[in-house]
PDB file of C-alpha atoms in Angstrom:
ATOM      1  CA  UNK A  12      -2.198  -3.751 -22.917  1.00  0.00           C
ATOM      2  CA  UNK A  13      -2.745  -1.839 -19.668  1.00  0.00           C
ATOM      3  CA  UNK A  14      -5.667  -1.347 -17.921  1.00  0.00           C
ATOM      4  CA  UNK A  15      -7.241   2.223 -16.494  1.00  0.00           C
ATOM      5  CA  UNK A  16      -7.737   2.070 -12.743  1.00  0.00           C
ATOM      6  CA  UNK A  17     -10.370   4.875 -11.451  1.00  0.00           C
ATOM      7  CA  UNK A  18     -10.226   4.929  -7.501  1.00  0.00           C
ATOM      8  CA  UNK A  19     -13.040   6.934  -6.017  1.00  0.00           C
ATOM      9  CA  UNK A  20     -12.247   8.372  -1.851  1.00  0.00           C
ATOM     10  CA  UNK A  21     -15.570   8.438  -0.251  1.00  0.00           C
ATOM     11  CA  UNK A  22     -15.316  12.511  -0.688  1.00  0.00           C
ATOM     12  CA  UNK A  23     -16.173  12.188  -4.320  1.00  0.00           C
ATOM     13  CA  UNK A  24     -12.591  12.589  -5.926  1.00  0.00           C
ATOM     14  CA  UNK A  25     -10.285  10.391  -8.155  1.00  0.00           C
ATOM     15  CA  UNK A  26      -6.990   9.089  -8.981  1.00  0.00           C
ATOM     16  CA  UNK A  27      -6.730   7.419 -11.991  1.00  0.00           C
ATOM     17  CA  UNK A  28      -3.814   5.498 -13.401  1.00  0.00           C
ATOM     18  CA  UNK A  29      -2.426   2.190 -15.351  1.00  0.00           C
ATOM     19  CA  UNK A  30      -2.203  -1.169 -14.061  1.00  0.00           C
ATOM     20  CA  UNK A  31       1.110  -3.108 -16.239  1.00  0.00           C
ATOM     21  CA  UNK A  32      -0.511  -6.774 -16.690  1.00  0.00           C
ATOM     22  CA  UNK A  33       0.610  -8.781 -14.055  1.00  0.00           C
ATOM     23  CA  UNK A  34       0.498  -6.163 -11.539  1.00  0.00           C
ATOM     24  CA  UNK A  35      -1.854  -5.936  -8.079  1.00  0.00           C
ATOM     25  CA  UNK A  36      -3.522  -2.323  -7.825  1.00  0.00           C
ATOM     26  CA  UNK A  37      -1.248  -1.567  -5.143  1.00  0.00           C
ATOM     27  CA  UNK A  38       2.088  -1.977  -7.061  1.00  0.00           C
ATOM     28  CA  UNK A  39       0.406  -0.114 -10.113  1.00  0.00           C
ATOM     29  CA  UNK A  40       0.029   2.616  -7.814  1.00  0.00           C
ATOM     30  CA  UNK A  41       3.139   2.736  -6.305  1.00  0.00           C
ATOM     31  CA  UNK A  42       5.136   2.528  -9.487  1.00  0.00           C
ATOM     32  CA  UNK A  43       3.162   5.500 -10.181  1.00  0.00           C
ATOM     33  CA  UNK A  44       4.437   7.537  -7.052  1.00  0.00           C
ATOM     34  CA  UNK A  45       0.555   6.951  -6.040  1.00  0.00           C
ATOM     35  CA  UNK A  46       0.384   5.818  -1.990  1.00  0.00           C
ATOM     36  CA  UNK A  47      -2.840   4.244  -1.714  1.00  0.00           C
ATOM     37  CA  UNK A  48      -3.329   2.739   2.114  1.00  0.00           C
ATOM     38  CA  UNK A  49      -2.160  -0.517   2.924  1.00  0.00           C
ATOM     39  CA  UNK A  50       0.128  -2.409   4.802  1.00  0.00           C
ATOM     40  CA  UNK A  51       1.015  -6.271   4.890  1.00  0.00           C
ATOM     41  CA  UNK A  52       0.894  -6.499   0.914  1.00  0.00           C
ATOM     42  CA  UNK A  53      -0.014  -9.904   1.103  1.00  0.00           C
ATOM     43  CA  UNK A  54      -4.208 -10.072   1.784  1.00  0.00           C
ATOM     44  CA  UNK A  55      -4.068 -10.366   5.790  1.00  0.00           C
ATOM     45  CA  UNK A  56      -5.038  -7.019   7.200  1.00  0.00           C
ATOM     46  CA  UNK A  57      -7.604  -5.565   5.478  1.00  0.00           C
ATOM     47  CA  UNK A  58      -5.962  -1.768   5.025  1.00  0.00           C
ATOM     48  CA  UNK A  59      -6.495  -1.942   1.632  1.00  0.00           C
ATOM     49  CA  UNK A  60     -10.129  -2.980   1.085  1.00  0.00           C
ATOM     50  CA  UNK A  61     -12.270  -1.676  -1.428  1.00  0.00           C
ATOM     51  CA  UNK A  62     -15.768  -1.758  -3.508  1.00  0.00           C
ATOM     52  CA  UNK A  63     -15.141  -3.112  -7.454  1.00  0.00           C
ATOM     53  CA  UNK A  64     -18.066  -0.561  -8.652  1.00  0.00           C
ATOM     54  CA  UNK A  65     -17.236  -1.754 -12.487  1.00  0.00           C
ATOM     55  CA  UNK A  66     -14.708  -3.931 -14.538  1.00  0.00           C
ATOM     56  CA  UNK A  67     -13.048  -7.601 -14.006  1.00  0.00           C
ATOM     57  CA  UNK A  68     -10.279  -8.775 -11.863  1.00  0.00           C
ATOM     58  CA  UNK A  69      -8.808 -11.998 -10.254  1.00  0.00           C
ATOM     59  CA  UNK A  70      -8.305 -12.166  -6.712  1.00  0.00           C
ATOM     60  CA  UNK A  71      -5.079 -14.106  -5.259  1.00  0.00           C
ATOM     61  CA  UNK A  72      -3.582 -15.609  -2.224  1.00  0.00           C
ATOM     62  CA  UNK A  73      -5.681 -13.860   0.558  1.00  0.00           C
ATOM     63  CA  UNK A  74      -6.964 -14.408   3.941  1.00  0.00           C
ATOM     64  CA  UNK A  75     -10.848 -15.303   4.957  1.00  0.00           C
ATOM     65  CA  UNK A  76     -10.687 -13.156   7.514  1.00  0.00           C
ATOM     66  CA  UNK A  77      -9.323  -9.884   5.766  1.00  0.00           C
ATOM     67  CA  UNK A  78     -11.991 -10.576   2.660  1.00  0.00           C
ATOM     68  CA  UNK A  79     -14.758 -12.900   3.985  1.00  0.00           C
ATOM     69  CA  UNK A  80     -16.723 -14.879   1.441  1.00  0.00           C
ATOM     70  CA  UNK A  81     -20.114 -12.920   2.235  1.00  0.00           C
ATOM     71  CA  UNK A  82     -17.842  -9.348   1.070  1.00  0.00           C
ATOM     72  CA  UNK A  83     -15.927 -11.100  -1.916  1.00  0.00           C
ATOM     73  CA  UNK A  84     -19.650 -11.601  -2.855  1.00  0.00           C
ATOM     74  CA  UNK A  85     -20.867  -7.835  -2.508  1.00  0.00           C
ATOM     75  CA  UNK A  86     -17.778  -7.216  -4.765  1.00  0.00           C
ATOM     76  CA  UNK A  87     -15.300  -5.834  -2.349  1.00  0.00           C
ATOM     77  CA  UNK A  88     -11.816  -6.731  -3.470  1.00  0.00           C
ATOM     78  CA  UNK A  89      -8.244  -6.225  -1.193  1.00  0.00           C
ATOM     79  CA  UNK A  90      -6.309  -4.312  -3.443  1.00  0.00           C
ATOM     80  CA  UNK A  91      -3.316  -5.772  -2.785  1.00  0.00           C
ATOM     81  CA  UNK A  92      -4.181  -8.954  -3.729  1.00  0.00           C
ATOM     82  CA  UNK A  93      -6.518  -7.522  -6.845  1.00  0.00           C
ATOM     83  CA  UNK A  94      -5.213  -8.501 -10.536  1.00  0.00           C
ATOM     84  CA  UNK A  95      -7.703  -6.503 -12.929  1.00  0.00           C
ATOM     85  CA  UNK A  96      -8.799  -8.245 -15.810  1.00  0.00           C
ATOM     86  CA  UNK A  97     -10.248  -5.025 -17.156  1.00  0.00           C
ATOM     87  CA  UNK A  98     -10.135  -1.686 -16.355  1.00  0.00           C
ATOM     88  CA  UNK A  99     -11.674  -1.124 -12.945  1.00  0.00           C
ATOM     89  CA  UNK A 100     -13.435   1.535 -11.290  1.00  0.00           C
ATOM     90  CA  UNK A 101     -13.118   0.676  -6.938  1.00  0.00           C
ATOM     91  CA  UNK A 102     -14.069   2.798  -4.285  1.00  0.00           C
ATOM     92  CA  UNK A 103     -12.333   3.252  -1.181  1.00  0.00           C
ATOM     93  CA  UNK A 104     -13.319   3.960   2.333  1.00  0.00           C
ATOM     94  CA  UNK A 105     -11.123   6.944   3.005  1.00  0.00           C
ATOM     95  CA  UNK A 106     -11.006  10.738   1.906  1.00  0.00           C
ATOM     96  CA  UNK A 107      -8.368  11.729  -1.031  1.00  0.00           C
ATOM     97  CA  UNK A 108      -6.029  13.645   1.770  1.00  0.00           C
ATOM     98  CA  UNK A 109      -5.135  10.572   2.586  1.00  0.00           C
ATOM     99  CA  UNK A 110      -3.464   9.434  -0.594  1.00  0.00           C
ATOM    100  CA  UNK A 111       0.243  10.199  -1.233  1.00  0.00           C
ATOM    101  CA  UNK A 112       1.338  11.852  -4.248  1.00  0.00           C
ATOM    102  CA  UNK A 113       5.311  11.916  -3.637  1.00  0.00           C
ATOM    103  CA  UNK A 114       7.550   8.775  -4.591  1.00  0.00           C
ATOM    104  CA  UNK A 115       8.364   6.567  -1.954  1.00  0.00           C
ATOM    105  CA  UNK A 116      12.047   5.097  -1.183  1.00  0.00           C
ATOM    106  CA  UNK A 117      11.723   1.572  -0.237  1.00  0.00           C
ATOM    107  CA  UNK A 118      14.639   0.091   0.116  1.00  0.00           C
ATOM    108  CA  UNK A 119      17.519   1.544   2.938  1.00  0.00           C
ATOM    109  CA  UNK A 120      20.485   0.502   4.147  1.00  0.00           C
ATOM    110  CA  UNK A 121      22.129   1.245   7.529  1.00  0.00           C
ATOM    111  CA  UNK A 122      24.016  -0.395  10.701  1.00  0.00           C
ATOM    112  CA  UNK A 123      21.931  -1.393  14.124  1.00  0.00           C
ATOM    113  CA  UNK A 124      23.373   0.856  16.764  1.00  0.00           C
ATOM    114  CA  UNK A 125      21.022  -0.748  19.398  1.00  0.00           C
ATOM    115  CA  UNK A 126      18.361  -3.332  19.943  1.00  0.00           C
ATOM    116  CA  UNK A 127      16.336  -2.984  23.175  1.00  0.00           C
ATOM    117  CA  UNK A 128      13.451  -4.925  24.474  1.00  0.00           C
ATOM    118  CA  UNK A 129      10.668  -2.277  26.951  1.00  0.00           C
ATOM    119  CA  UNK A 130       8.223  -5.236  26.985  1.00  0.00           C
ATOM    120  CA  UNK A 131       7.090  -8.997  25.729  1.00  0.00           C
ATOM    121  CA  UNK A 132       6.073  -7.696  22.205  1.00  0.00           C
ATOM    122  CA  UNK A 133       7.626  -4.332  21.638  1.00  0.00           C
ATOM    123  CA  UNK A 134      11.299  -3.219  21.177  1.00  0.00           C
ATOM    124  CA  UNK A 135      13.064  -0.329  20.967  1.00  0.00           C
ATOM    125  CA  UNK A 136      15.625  -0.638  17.151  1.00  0.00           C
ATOM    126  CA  UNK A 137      18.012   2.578  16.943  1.00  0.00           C
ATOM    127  CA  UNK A 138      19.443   1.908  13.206  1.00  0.00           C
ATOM    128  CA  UNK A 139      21.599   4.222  11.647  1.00  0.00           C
ATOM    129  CA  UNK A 140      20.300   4.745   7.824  1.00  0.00           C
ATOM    130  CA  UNK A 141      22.691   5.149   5.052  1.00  0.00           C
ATOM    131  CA  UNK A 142      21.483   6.726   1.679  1.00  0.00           C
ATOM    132  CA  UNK A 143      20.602   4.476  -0.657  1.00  0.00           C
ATOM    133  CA  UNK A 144      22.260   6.494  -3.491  1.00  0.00           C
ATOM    134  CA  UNK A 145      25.134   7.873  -1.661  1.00  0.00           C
ATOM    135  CA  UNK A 146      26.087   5.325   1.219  1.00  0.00           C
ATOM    136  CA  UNK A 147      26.196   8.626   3.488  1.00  0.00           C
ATOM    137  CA  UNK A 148      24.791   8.451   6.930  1.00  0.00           C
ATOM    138  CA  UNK A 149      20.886  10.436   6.882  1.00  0.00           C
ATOM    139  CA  UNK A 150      18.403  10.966   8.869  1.00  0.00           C
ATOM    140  CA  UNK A 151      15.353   8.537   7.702  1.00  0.00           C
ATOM    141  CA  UNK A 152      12.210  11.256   7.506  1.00  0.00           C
ATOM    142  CA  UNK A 153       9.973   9.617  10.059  1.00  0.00           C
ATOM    143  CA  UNK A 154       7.188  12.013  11.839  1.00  0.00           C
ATOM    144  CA  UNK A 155       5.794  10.501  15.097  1.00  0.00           C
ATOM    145  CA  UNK A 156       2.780   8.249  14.938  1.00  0.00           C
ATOM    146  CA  UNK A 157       4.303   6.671  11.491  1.00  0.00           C
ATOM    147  CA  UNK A 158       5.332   3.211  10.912  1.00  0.00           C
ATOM    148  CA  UNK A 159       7.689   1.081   8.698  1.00  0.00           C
ATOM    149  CA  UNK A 160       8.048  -2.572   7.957  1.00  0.00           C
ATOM    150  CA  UNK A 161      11.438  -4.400   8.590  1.00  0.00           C
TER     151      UNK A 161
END
């Protein structure tokens, strides 16, 4: 049995799709070429925070300070980390532009051309991607301001 997930963006439209049991919101969404925001996947940062309006879920594995106690309480859930139990309607703090509709490739290979350190906690990594389906050298689509985890 799979359960309906309604997301509302705080400009009044929705995405709806199914969560497999055993799935987080996030990876429902994503198997379902849906990009909702988020980023460490693991309940640390707080990207992916949202308002359970109606339904049941189970909450795993997450950090106090992402989700405090006092929130968890007022039913705001880290989707991430959000295992519905029923189907769930959850509203989100940001406007439907910025969900992606397009499938996403996540995993690359390629060869580090160069590794450079410009200061104590940034680097400079030139990689050279390779096609996942091809092994042929491409250019990775990256626009300026984007980011990617290693």
């Amino acid at each position: 049995y799979m359960d309906t997930i309604e997301i509302e963006t705080e400009d009044g439209e929705a995405v709806v799709f199914e969560c497999e049991p055993g799935d987080d919101v996030i990876t429902a969404a994503l198997r379902q070429s849906i990009t909702l925001l988020s980023s460490c996947r693991v309940g640390g940062c707080a990207t992916c925070k949202a308002e359970c309006t109606d339904g049941d879920f189970e909450m795993k594995n997450f950090s106090s300070q992402a989700l405090p106690s006092d929130e968890e309480d007022q039913g705001l859930t880290l989707l991430c980390r959000c295992y519905p139990g029923s189907d769930l309607k959850l509203t989100v703090p940001y406007t439907h532009d910025r969900i992606s509709f397009h499938e996403v490739k996540t995993e690359w290979s390629g060869d580090v051309i160069s590794c450079e350190k410009l200061s104590h906690n940034v680097v400079r990594l030139v990689v050279r991607c390779n096609d996942p389906e091809t092994g042929n050298n491409q250019k990775l689509p990256f626009l300026p301001g984007q980011y990617m985890d290693i």
